[in-house]
Structures are given as structure tokens and as C-alpha cells.
Amino acid sequence: MTYVRDDLRPVQRRLGVLLLLILLALGVLAARLWVLQVLQHPQWRKLAESNRLRRVPLEAPRGTVTDIHGEILLDNRPAFQLLIFPEEMKDLRETAEFLASIGIGPVAEVENRLRKAQRTSYLPSVIADNLTFAQVAAIAAHRAEHKELEVHPTTRRRVPLGPVVAHVVGQLGEVTPEQWAGNPRLRPGQLVGRSGLERAYQDILGGEQGNVVVVVDALGRQVSTLDEEKPVPGKPLTVTLDLSLQREAAAALGAQVGAVVALEPRSGAVRVLLSQPAFEPDLFAGHLEPKKWRELVSDPLHPLNNRALQALYPPGSTIKPLYAAAALASGVRTPSQWVTCTGAVTIYGHPYRCWLKGGHGPVALEEAIEVSCDTYFYYLARDAGIERLASWARLFGLGSPTGIELPGEVGGLVPDDAWSRRVRNQPWYAGETISVGIGQGPILVTPLQLAVAYAAFVNGGFLVTPHLVEGQGKPPRPVELPAEALAAARRGMERVVLGSRGTARRLRALPVGVAGKTGTAQVIRKKEGVTWRELPWEQRHHALFVGYGPVDNPVLVVAVVVEHGGDAASVAAPVAGRILAKALGVPSEVAAQLLVAEVSLPEATAAGGGEGP
Amino acid sequence: MRRLDLWLVLAVLFIAAASFLAQSSTAQALERPTLAYRQMVWLLVAVGMMVVVGMLDYRVIARFWPPLYAGSLLVLAITLLVAPLRAGTRSWLVFGTFTVQPSEFARVVVLVALAAVAATHQQGLLSTRKSLELVALAAVPMGLVLLQPDLGVALSFLPALAAVFWLGGLRLRVWLLLAVVAVATSVLVFFALLKPYQKERILTFLEPERAPYTAGYQQRQAKIAVGSGGLTGKGLKSGTQSQLRFLPAQGTDFIFAVWAEETGFVGSLSLLFAYGLLLFRIFYAGLLARDRLGLLLCGGVGAVLGAQVLVNIGMNLGLAPTTGITLPLLSYGGSSTLATGLALGLVQSVWRLRFANL
């Protein structure tokens, strides 16, 4: 069969159109090539580089912290952490499920962490640390499917003393985006100090992260190393703490809730800084599980709070020596001026009671401190007025932070008329002045502030800046009170221990002379005729004691607050006594007797309606 | 021999050389050194086939379209029955170490059949009846390929049909009918036949930020490879995207990206030019063909190869969705290379006999 010759011209025309269309399309491809390979080349080259080059951070080991005797407070132990390269992640859910299956955490939580890592750009982030060997092996076995994951050897913080120093050491936490954006030395996911010494001395302890640039293939295998920048380890730090005293404080406080601060009075060097209840610092050495975190945060006893500098307590009778010294200096009182205490007094038409029902009889200044006579200080407060009381409290540093290096310190509250008008929107009520005169009412202090105030009595009248690292803080500044005034208050405090009616007579058991002042801070108004042991725990008074020793040349000031301890003399004073005993070389058998003592009456509260109706 | 189109041979040889170089790079990346040499053998055989078929008379070949067509259907049917499941499809017949993809050859046979049938209609536009015959001729083998299932190859039959329709000329009402059928079919295919990953590919192409780490990943890696090649490339066997295996399917679907990464804009534009030359010579042969059959054959071959080139390179440059369509002669694969050689042989035959008065 043959084909008839036909007119091909229209068909050829259409063939020509087709050819033109195809050549036109090829032209489009050529233009696209020009765009990709010439115009956008730098951008694509960068992407190719980030494909094959990985910056793996080399974590710097953090610095070790030791106490004055060289005992280790904080060091490191080896651990494995898990890094994620968000750019490599194909399916977030799938990765999260894999990680959950090997026990990194619940799926939803891992997903959250991965999402966070994705947001922080192409840099690798730490997803988990403290991996077990089984987890390390499981990740290594699945590296072909999960090239976004990388196990990285690192170190983890170790706190040998555990909860005993938890608050001083503080916590590490993941660096916040604001932090790493402003600091080229920090990287997403890196752990930095969040609180305590870890935060205060982050710059010293943190060192500098290094990094290594590696070439990886599409399976995430490391092909070669291009460039390595070694990490600079954190520097060691010596703190002024004395861990033997810290341990003694923890042992003496036992399971009680409260805080202990001990200072070297001349320099302000902190020897003991204890807050209870505490937490296991290892929980914070890496990435904390939200569940644990919620547990800690919702605990009604607030174990994360460093009570020594973040909790506020009414000072109770521990404020009396401060007022006494200032009253002498300003002439509101003379040393020999006496007051007769009958157990109750009516001022501004309201009854105020002394803690001792029968009254103390005639008392002058030193004796008023010895027996903690409330009546004496009610009159003193009335004669001074709130403005002078407030200025006296401020003389000793109350009402503002002491300036210790640790973050989060609170300043407390020294009330006056201006404060009342500003905060409560009402003028100061004169009756409250009487309560403030015995350290009750709105006046609030931290245990650390009490220790600093008492240090001023025994270091020649200087307000020191408490510190944990030698040479830190502002130089001491004078309290501006005459030496005789301070000495008189000091004699009163010696009589607290040595006097026949002293409220802390049990400290006489120590073979070295110690002195101090008890304080019982009211939590709620106490009912008539009910002893503190009969009250539920949370309604008992706070027990305070601030003391020092040896009396002729004090080397240590100790402030103790036992929350709801009920009775200062039997609960707080022995704790301080045991720390002083330990510091002054008293044999531990002798010191141990201190807590065995019987309970005495609660003292120094406006017992039974001291604050009026 | 001297009456073959040497320009076309030159274009083929340039593309073949590029293919060998690019395949050598891929072979190194995949640590399978024999790949490049095997492809070189296929290329040489394909050139040989082009010459042999070129020496034959395309009119004689076209006369034998019914047995060729029937044979193709038979082989496709057998393939469906005996082919092992590989990568989710039954597309390959296995003979020891050799594998053959019958659909690649079937496409050439369908092309011949379409041209032969359409060429019998010599005056004016194609009749409606003839048009339906042509649709049926293409639809049966396409259906068999769809059953494998290999959507990419099945769709690659369409350019031949479209070319024959376009060149033969259709009545307006048939164009409209076809448009309606095409839209309906593609909607049906999208919702009823496509696998989720295939849908994802199309959606990803339409909206690239949709899934940067899943379906868009391959295309993104290809674009990174092409773009990072720059003006002059990273050097042969030195492309980081291919050597570190970031580039997927780099011997087949994304071979162009390998070439573009290593030879840069200069190399990839040269390759584009070679394909342009190849297609131009194919269409030129069609323009000079002595009869309608020759013209339709050349138009069909040009449309099929042109569509493959445009879709594949478009896919490498992020202009078309990932479909698994290979780049003729450059992609690794015996069946596709040999089938291309056969198709070009037909064109050579048309060229050689353009003045023959037989």
C-alpha cells in the first residue's frame, strides 16, 4: 500500500508552531538556570554549606567550687547529652515518638522540646542530657533514620553535699533566647546559671563553649573535620563558706523549716547559708522534667525559695538590741532609765501585754534585753514614734537588700507613715508603732539582714556587705552610732545567755562565751492559755535567734529562723549554739546536748492580744 | 550512512558524553563504580540502534504496526503478571542481572502506531471517529502501565497522542470533548487513583513551603545542587550535594542537578543547548519529510522527547513536580536509553529518505 501524496503545508505549519513552543520552553529553562546559578548563587551555596557543614558545640566544663578549706562544693561528672539538628528533622512527630520510645520523655513533652529547637534556627540544640548507656546505644543504632540526632559526651554538675548546699549552689537552666541573642558566647540549649552561685559567677564558672565544624554526608555520618575551636573551661572558684559549719547547721536544724546564716562579722564573709526544705540539686544539673518542676513549684513549703535571703519574717524580739542602741544614741533613753513592767500596759487606750504574764518588775535597758521585756519597748516605741523607729532599723541595713552576690535577694519592709499612705492608702495608725517596737506588725526582714545587723554590734559598728567570694561587695560603712550605745546593747545580749533571767540561758552550757538575742515572731494571734505545743504547726510562732561568739572577740555571727518553731529559746537558740560551738572548737558531745533541753515558755510575743482590737 | 543527519548525531554524542561524566560522578558517590560504564555501553548500543533503524525505511516499519502493537500489549500484560514488585511497582522484567522496562519500548511502538493510523487520513482535519480510534490506541497500553502502577511513564504517552492530534488537526468539538475528558480524568485520577505521596508531591509543587522536610525535600536538594553550582560549577566528581548524597535519585531523576552542580551555568546551558539542537533537528526532519507519516513520526518523537526534557529539567529546577520522568540519554537506564535510540533512528530514517521518490 502506498500513501497518496497530500498537501502537507498546514501540517508543517503546525509542526513549526510546536517546535517554537518547545524552544520557547527551553528558553524559560535557560532563564531559570540563570536565576538559580548566577543570580541566586550565593544563597544556594550557603544552603549547600549548611547541608554538609555542621557546627557541633564543644561544651566547656564548668568551674569547680570549693569552700575555704578546699572541700568541694560543686564539680563535674561525665555524662551524655542528646543534640538535635532541626534542619535535618523530617517529621517532628516521628522523631518525638522515637525519642519517647527510648524513654527520653512523654511524646507530647518531647514534641514541645523539638518544636522549641526548631524555632531557634539551624543551630543544634540540646534535647536531653544524662542519657543512659542503653539510650546512647539505641540512638546510635537508628542514626540512619534519625540523622537529626547526635549523642554528645559532656559533663554534668555534681554537688556532693546535695540539698545541704542546694540554694547556695543554685540551678542551671537552659539559656533563654534573649540571653543568647545578646551574647555571642552563648548558644541555644546551653545550660547557664539560673540562680545561686551558678548564676552570680556564670562568667567565671561558665568558661567559653568551643565548637568543631564537621563535614557530614546525607546519612549524618561525619566525613571529616574542618575546623576546631577548643572550649575554654570555666575557672575554679573558692567561696567563703565553711562546709563543716554548713553541715552542722543542717544537722542541727534537722527536718525543721527555716534558714541559717552565719557571717564573719568583720568582713561579711558568709560561712553558712542554709535554707530548708531544700531540693536535690542534681535535678537541675540538666534539663528538668516538667513534672518534677511542677512538684517543686507547687510544694506549699516552697523548697526552691532560698529562705536565707528571699523569705521575709517579722524580726520579733531580735530587733530589740537595735532599737535599744539607737535609742541611747539619740537620747530617747538613758542606760539607767527604768520602766516598771506589770505584765500589761495601756497605750493610746489599748491594752498591750508583756509576754511574761506577771511582769518583769522594774527593768532598765540592759535588763530589758536580757529578759526581752515587751513593756520596756512598748514605751520606747511610743516615745520614739514610727519615723524614728524606721530610721533606726534602716541604720542597721533593714529595709533594703544587703547586696550579697546571689540573685533574688529581697529587701524586706521597714514601715513608716509614707509607706502606709503609699501602699495601704491610709495614714499610719499610731497603735501599730507599739507592735513595731517589739518587731511585730508590718516590719519584715530576711535572716541574712539580721546577721548583717548583728555583725555591726561586734565589728566596731560597721555595716558589712555579706559575700561568698573574697573581695566582693561594697566596703563596710559605719552605722554612725556611738560605741557606748552599741556596747550597752551588747552587754544586754551577753546577759541573755549569762543573766539569771536571760532568755537563752541554756547556751551557758557551752564552754565558750556566746551572746545573742531570742525572738519569737507571731504568726497569728495566740489564744489565752494555750501553749505553743498544742497549736497546729502552721499556727505556731516563728522561732528566731541571732547570736555571736566568743563574746570578747566575736568571729562568727549566726542568725537562725525556724518557721513555726514555736519557741526561740529551745528551738532556735540551740541551733545557733551548735554552729557557734563547732566554729569555736567545742567538742561535739558538749554541743550535742543543746537540743536535748526541755521546752520553755514562748517569750517576747504580744501574748494574748498585744496588738489591740 | 553519510545521508544520516550528522547534526543530530553530534547532539546525541554530546549528551552521551555528558551522561558518562555525570554518571561517573554519581557512581563515585554511590560507591558503585560500574554504573557509569554500564550506561556508556547502553549509550553506544543506542547510537548503534539509531544508525541501524536509520538505515531502514520508516514506511516499512509503520506498515508492521499492528503486530508490533499487539506484541507490546502482550509484553505489558506479561509484565503485570510476572514482574517482581520493586519500589512499589511491577515495571521491570528481570533476566538474570538484566532488567528491562517494557513500557519504555511500548511508548515508541504506540508512537509509530499513532502516526501510522493518523497518516491514513490525508485531507483536512482528523475525523471524530479517527480521533477516538487514536485515543483508544494510546489508552490501552497506558492503562496497562497505570496498573503497574507507574503514573509517570503512563503520562509520558500523552505527548505522542497530543502531537498527532495537533498535527493532524481536530475539529473544535473534539478539542472541547477532549478537554472535558482530560479535566474529568485528572480530577478522578487525583482523588481516586493517586497514592497519598503522589498527591503530596503535586501539592508540594504548587505550594513549596507546604512540607519542607518531606515531599519538598528532594526538589529542595536538587535546587540547592543546581544553585550552588554557580557559574562554572564545583568541578567534576566534586559536587557536595551529589558526593555527600544529599541529592536523591541522582543517577536517574536528578542527574541534571549533578551535572549542573559540577559544571555550573556554563555546563548546564551547554547541555540545554544540545537538547535544543537535538529537538530542532528532529522537527527539522519532520518539516522536510516527504510524506505525512514521516512528519507525524518526527513530530511524535519530538513531542515525547521534548516533553521528557522539559518536565525532567523543570523538575530539577523546581518548575515542575517530581514525577519520576527520566531525562533522555542522560539518566541512567538501559531501557530508556535504548528506546530513545530507536525513536531517533526513526527520525534518521525520515531524514535519509526525505528526497527519495519511492
Tab-separated table of C-alpha atoms in Angstrom, chain A residues 5-261:
chain	number	residue	atom	x	y	z
A	5	ARG	CA	0.810	12.449	-1.864
A	6	ASP	CA	-1.118	15.081	0.019
A	7	ASP	CA	-0.825	18.730	0.857
A	8	LEU	CA	1.463	18.851	3.875
A	9	ARG	CA	1.685	22.606	4.233
A	10	PRO	CA	-0.882	23.098	7.046
A	11	VAL	CA	0.621	20.172	8.934
A	12	GLN	CA	4.105	21.611	8.544
A	13	ARG	CA	2.840	24.934	9.858
A	14	ARG	CA	1.515	23.246	12.940
A	15	LEU	CA	4.794	21.355	13.361
A	16	GLY	CA	6.626	24.659	13.229
A	17	VAL	CA	4.383	26.065	15.969
A	18	LEU	CA	5.119	23.017	18.121
A	19	LEU	CA	8.856	23.435	17.611
A	20	LEU	CA	8.615	27.093	18.533
A	21	LEU	CA	6.711	26.262	21.706
A	22	ILE	CA	9.314	23.711	22.762
A	23	LEU	CA	12.225	26.040	22.017
A	24	LEU	CA	10.433	28.756	23.967
A	25	ALA	CA	10.067	26.421	26.930
A	26	LEU	CA	13.771	25.584	26.697
A	27	GLY	CA	14.408	29.313	26.808
A	28	VAL	CA	12.418	29.513	30.030
A	29	LEU	CA	14.561	26.729	31.480
A	30	ALA	CA	17.702	28.621	30.460
A	31	ALA	CA	16.399	31.747	32.176
A	32	ARG	CA	15.630	29.718	35.274
A	33	LEU	CA	19.178	28.338	35.203
A	34	TRP	CA	20.486	31.881	35.064
A	35	VAL	CA	18.405	32.840	38.062
A	36	LEU	CA	19.397	29.835	40.157
A	37	GLN	CA	23.039	29.515	39.226
A	38	VAL	CA	24.063	33.101	38.738
A	39	LEU	CA	21.644	35.483	40.449
A	40	GLN	CA	20.758	33.362	43.474
A	41	HIS	CA	24.036	31.504	43.642
A	42	PRO	CA	25.258	32.922	46.999
A	43	GLN	CA	22.042	31.922	48.721
A	44	TRP	CA	22.091	28.362	47.388
A	45	ARG	CA	25.773	27.989	48.137
A	46	LYS	CA	25.081	28.900	51.752
A	47	LEU	CA	22.371	26.261	51.881
A	48	ALA	CA	24.718	23.674	50.408
A	49	GLU	CA	27.258	24.572	53.072
A	50	SER	CA	24.763	24.295	55.896
A	51	ASN	CA	23.756	20.955	54.399
A	52	ARG	CA	27.185	19.492	54.720
A	53	LEU	CA	28.813	21.565	57.441
A	54	ARG	CA	27.770	21.156	60.994
A	55	ARG	CA	28.879	23.253	63.861
A	56	VAL	CA	28.945	20.928	66.833
A	57	PRO	CA	29.305	22.761	70.101
A	58	LEU	CA	32.021	21.585	72.439
A	59	GLU	CA	30.721	22.300	75.881
A	60	ALA	CA	33.177	23.888	78.272
A	61	PRO	CA	33.351	22.091	81.596
A	62	ARG	CA	32.089	24.474	84.243
A	63	GLY	CA	34.379	25.590	87.035
A	64	THR	CA	34.726	23.769	90.308
A	65	VAL	CA	33.669	25.489	93.529
A	66	THR	CA	35.411	24.800	96.842
A	67	ASP	CA	34.932	26.169	100.338
A	68	ILE	CA	37.594	27.939	102.450
A	69	HIS	CA	39.075	24.601	103.483
A	70	GLY	CA	39.256	23.341	99.923
A	71	GLU	CA	36.332	20.974	100.284
A	72	ILE	CA	34.387	20.508	97.082
A	73	LEU	CA	31.044	22.240	96.913
A	74	LEU	CA	30.430	21.720	93.231
A	75	ASP	CA	32.244	19.883	90.444
A	76	ASN	CA	31.519	17.805	87.345
A	77	ARG	CA	30.963	14.241	86.335
A	78	PRO	CA	30.867	12.760	82.822
A	79	ALA	CA	27.507	12.390	81.069
A	80	PHE	CA	25.976	12.069	77.591
A	81	GLN	CA	23.651	14.593	76.061
A	82	LEU	CA	21.442	14.487	73.012
A	83	LEU	CA	21.706	17.179	70.376
A	84	ILE	CA	19.179	17.874	67.655
A	85	PHE	CA	19.908	19.447	64.291
A	86	PRO	CA	16.494	20.924	63.497
A	87	GLU	CA	17.253	21.402	59.782
A	88	GLU	CA	17.671	17.648	59.410
A	89	MET	CA	14.432	16.729	61.065
A	90	LYS	CA	11.963	15.336	58.560
A	91	ASP	CA	8.994	14.510	60.744
A	92	LEU	CA	8.811	16.055	64.162
A	93	ARG	CA	6.141	13.684	65.393
A	94	GLU	CA	8.062	10.647	64.233
A	95	THR	CA	11.265	11.823	65.920
A	96	ALA	CA	9.332	12.571	69.099
A	97	GLU	CA	7.825	9.102	69.073
A	98	PHE	CA	11.216	7.515	68.631
A	99	LEU	CA	12.675	9.514	71.496
A	100	ALA	CA	9.684	8.694	73.669
A	101	SER	CA	10.111	5.008	72.861
A	102	ILE	CA	13.624	5.045	74.281
A	103	GLY	CA	12.487	6.824	77.400
A	104	ILE	CA	13.517	10.428	76.820
A	105	GLY	CA	10.094	11.588	77.975
A	106	PRO	CA	6.403	11.558	77.087
A	107	VAL	CA	5.688	12.182	73.390
A	108	ALA	CA	3.914	15.494	73.918
A	109	GLU	CA	6.723	16.862	76.020
A	110	VAL	CA	9.450	15.734	73.630
A	111	GLU	CA	7.457	17.304	70.812
A	112	ASN	CA	7.450	20.570	72.685
A	113	ARG	CA	11.191	20.465	73.123
A	114	LEU	CA	11.695	19.656	69.447
A	115	ARG	CA	9.417	22.483	68.405
A	116	LYS	CA	11.377	24.847	70.583
A	117	ALA	CA	14.589	23.626	68.977
A	118	GLN	CA	13.112	24.238	65.534
A	119	ARG	CA	12.332	27.799	66.423
A	120	THR	CA	15.905	28.506	67.414
A	121	SER	CA	17.083	28.362	63.802
A	122	TYR	CA	19.513	25.900	62.292
A	123	LEU	CA	21.825	25.675	65.259
A	124	PRO	CA	21.787	22.394	67.133
A	125	SER	CA	20.022	22.329	70.479
A	126	VAL	CA	20.254	20.045	73.462
A	127	ILE	CA	17.140	17.909	73.761
A	128	ALA	CA	18.101	15.735	76.692
A	129	ASP	CA	21.077	15.036	78.846
A	130	ASN	CA	22.097	12.434	81.310
A	131	LEU	CA	21.347	9.731	78.738
A	132	THR	CA	21.705	6.160	79.885
A	133	PHE	CA	24.026	3.806	78.023
A	134	ALA	CA	21.006	1.975	76.641
A	135	GLN	CA	19.663	5.238	75.204
A	136	VAL	CA	23.020	6.077	73.677
A	137	ALA	CA	23.098	2.651	72.042
A	138	ALA	CA	19.523	2.938	70.755
A	139	ILE	CA	20.224	6.305	69.147
A	140	ALA	CA	23.424	5.029	67.558
A	141	ALA	CA	21.524	2.063	66.113
A	142	HIS	CA	18.930	4.344	64.476
A	143	ARG	CA	21.206	7.005	63.169
A	144	ALA	CA	20.366	6.252	59.532
A	145	GLU	CA	16.687	7.108	60.073
A	146	HIS	CA	17.425	9.845	62.543
A	147	LYS	CA	20.320	11.820	61.252
A	148	GLU	CA	18.964	14.863	63.093
A	149	LEU	CA	20.054	13.294	66.379
A	150	GLU	CA	23.537	13.264	67.767
A	151	VAL	CA	24.884	11.987	71.054
A	152	HIS	CA	27.492	14.157	72.565
A	153	PRO	CA	29.749	13.411	75.530
A	154	THR	CA	29.634	16.157	78.091
A	155	THR	CA	29.813	16.780	81.785
A	156	ARG	CA	27.152	17.284	84.366
A	157	ARG	CA	27.221	19.169	87.645
A	158	ARG	CA	27.850	17.181	90.782
A	159	VAL	CA	27.017	18.534	94.233
A	160	PRO	CA	28.484	16.135	96.786
A	161	LEU	CA	26.593	17.637	99.713
A	162	GLY	CA	23.300	17.605	97.835
A	163	PRO	CA	20.367	19.508	99.333
A	164	VAL	CA	22.525	20.936	102.136
A	165	VAL	CA	24.048	23.435	99.709
A	166	ALA	CA	21.341	23.383	97.042
A	167	HIS	CA	20.323	27.017	97.423
A	168	VAL	CA	23.851	28.411	97.560
A	169	VAL	CA	24.928	26.447	94.514
A	170	GLY	CA	21.766	27.326	92.673
A	171	GLN	CA	20.466	25.855	89.466
A	172	LEU	CA	21.456	25.661	85.871
A	173	GLY	CA	18.871	26.333	83.253
A	174	GLU	CA	18.645	26.485	79.525
A	175	VAL	CA	19.742	29.827	78.212
A	176	THR	CA	16.795	31.961	77.162
A	177	PRO	CA	16.513	33.289	73.608
A	178	GLU	CA	17.006	36.849	74.898
A	179	GLN	CA	20.209	35.774	76.627
A	180	TRP	CA	21.827	34.015	73.692
A	181	ALA	CA	20.717	36.617	71.204
A	182	GLY	CA	22.633	39.236	73.169
A	183	ASN	CA	25.707	37.176	73.914
A	184	PRO	CA	27.749	35.576	71.147
A	185	ARG	CA	29.361	33.257	73.671
A	186	LEU	CA	26.067	31.524	74.392
A	187	ARG	CA	24.225	29.019	72.254
A	188	PRO	CA	20.633	27.796	72.234
A	189	GLY	CA	20.130	24.878	74.574
A	190	GLN	CA	23.261	25.642	76.514
A	191	LEU	CA	22.960	25.492	80.266
A	192	VAL	CA	23.772	28.617	82.210
A	193	GLY	CA	23.434	29.557	85.854
A	194	ARG	CA	19.866	30.414	86.724
A	195	SER	CA	20.253	31.040	90.422
A	196	GLY	CA	22.701	30.897	93.283
A	197	LEU	CA	26.445	30.859	92.720
A	198	GLU	CA	25.970	29.298	89.294
A	199	ARG	CA	24.255	32.464	88.158
A	200	ALA	CA	26.201	35.008	90.208
A	201	TYR	CA	29.511	33.704	88.873
A	202	GLN	CA	28.366	32.466	85.459
A	203	ASP	CA	31.121	34.492	83.806
A	204	ILE	CA	33.825	32.756	85.832
A	205	LEU	CA	32.330	29.280	86.106
A	206	GLY	CA	30.844	29.108	82.625
A	207	GLY	CA	34.018	29.221	80.574
A	208	GLU	CA	33.605	29.535	76.832
A	209	GLN	CA	31.988	26.997	74.562
A	210	GLY	CA	34.118	25.786	71.735
A	211	ASN	CA	32.920	24.232	68.553
A	212	VAL	CA	34.011	21.977	65.782
A	213	VAL	CA	32.933	22.214	62.176
A	214	VAL	CA	32.452	18.790	60.661
A	215	VAL	CA	31.527	17.681	57.168
A	216	VAL	CA	28.671	15.222	57.195
A	217	ASP	CA	27.033	13.220	54.443
A	218	ALA	CA	23.303	12.841	53.851
A	219	LEU	CA	23.170	9.995	56.374
A	220	GLY	CA	24.595	12.281	59.017
A	221	ARG	CA	27.890	10.421	59.105
A	222	GLN	CA	30.875	12.545	59.901
A	223	VAL	CA	33.132	12.582	56.854
A	224	SER	CA	35.839	14.933	58.043
A	225	THR	CA	36.595	17.743	60.438
A	226	LEU	CA	37.298	21.196	59.095
A	227	ASP	CA	37.956	23.461	61.953
A	228	GLU	CA	38.070	23.118	65.686
A	229	GLU	CA	37.871	25.723	68.354
A	230	LYS	CA	38.653	24.280	71.763
A	231	PRO	CA	36.375	25.183	74.637
A	232	VAL	CA	37.800	27.248	77.445
A	233	PRO	CA	36.941	25.513	80.714
A	234	GLY	CA	35.319	27.521	83.474
A	235	LYS	CA	37.650	28.797	86.174
A	236	PRO	CA	37.608	27.367	89.674
A	237	LEU	CA	36.056	29.447	92.401
A	238	THR	CA	36.752	29.455	96.121
A	239	VAL	CA	33.904	30.599	98.311
A	240	THR	CA	33.938	31.768	101.907
A	241	LEU	CA	31.553	29.053	103.058
A	242	ASP	CA	32.706	26.596	105.702
A	243	LEU	CA	31.064	23.344	104.730
A	244	SER	CA	31.711	21.765	108.112
A	245	LEU	CA	29.589	24.530	109.653
A	246	GLN	CA	27.035	24.235	106.869
A	247	ARG	CA	26.664	20.528	107.608
A	248	GLU	CA	26.401	21.219	111.328
A	249	ALA	CA	23.662	23.764	110.662
A	250	ALA	CA	21.722	21.247	108.567
A	251	ALA	CA	22.132	18.580	111.222
A	252	ALA	CA	21.026	20.946	113.986
A	253	LEU	CA	18.005	22.189	112.074
A	254	GLY	CA	17.036	18.621	111.272
A	255	ALA	CA	13.718	18.393	109.489
A	256	GLN	CA	12.657	21.874	110.578
A	257	VAL	CA	11.683	24.510	108.051
A	258	GLY	CA	13.820	27.625	108.217
A	259	ALA	CA	17.076	29.298	107.424
A	260	VAL	CA	20.509	29.740	108.939
A	261	VAL	CA	23.053	32.413	108.065
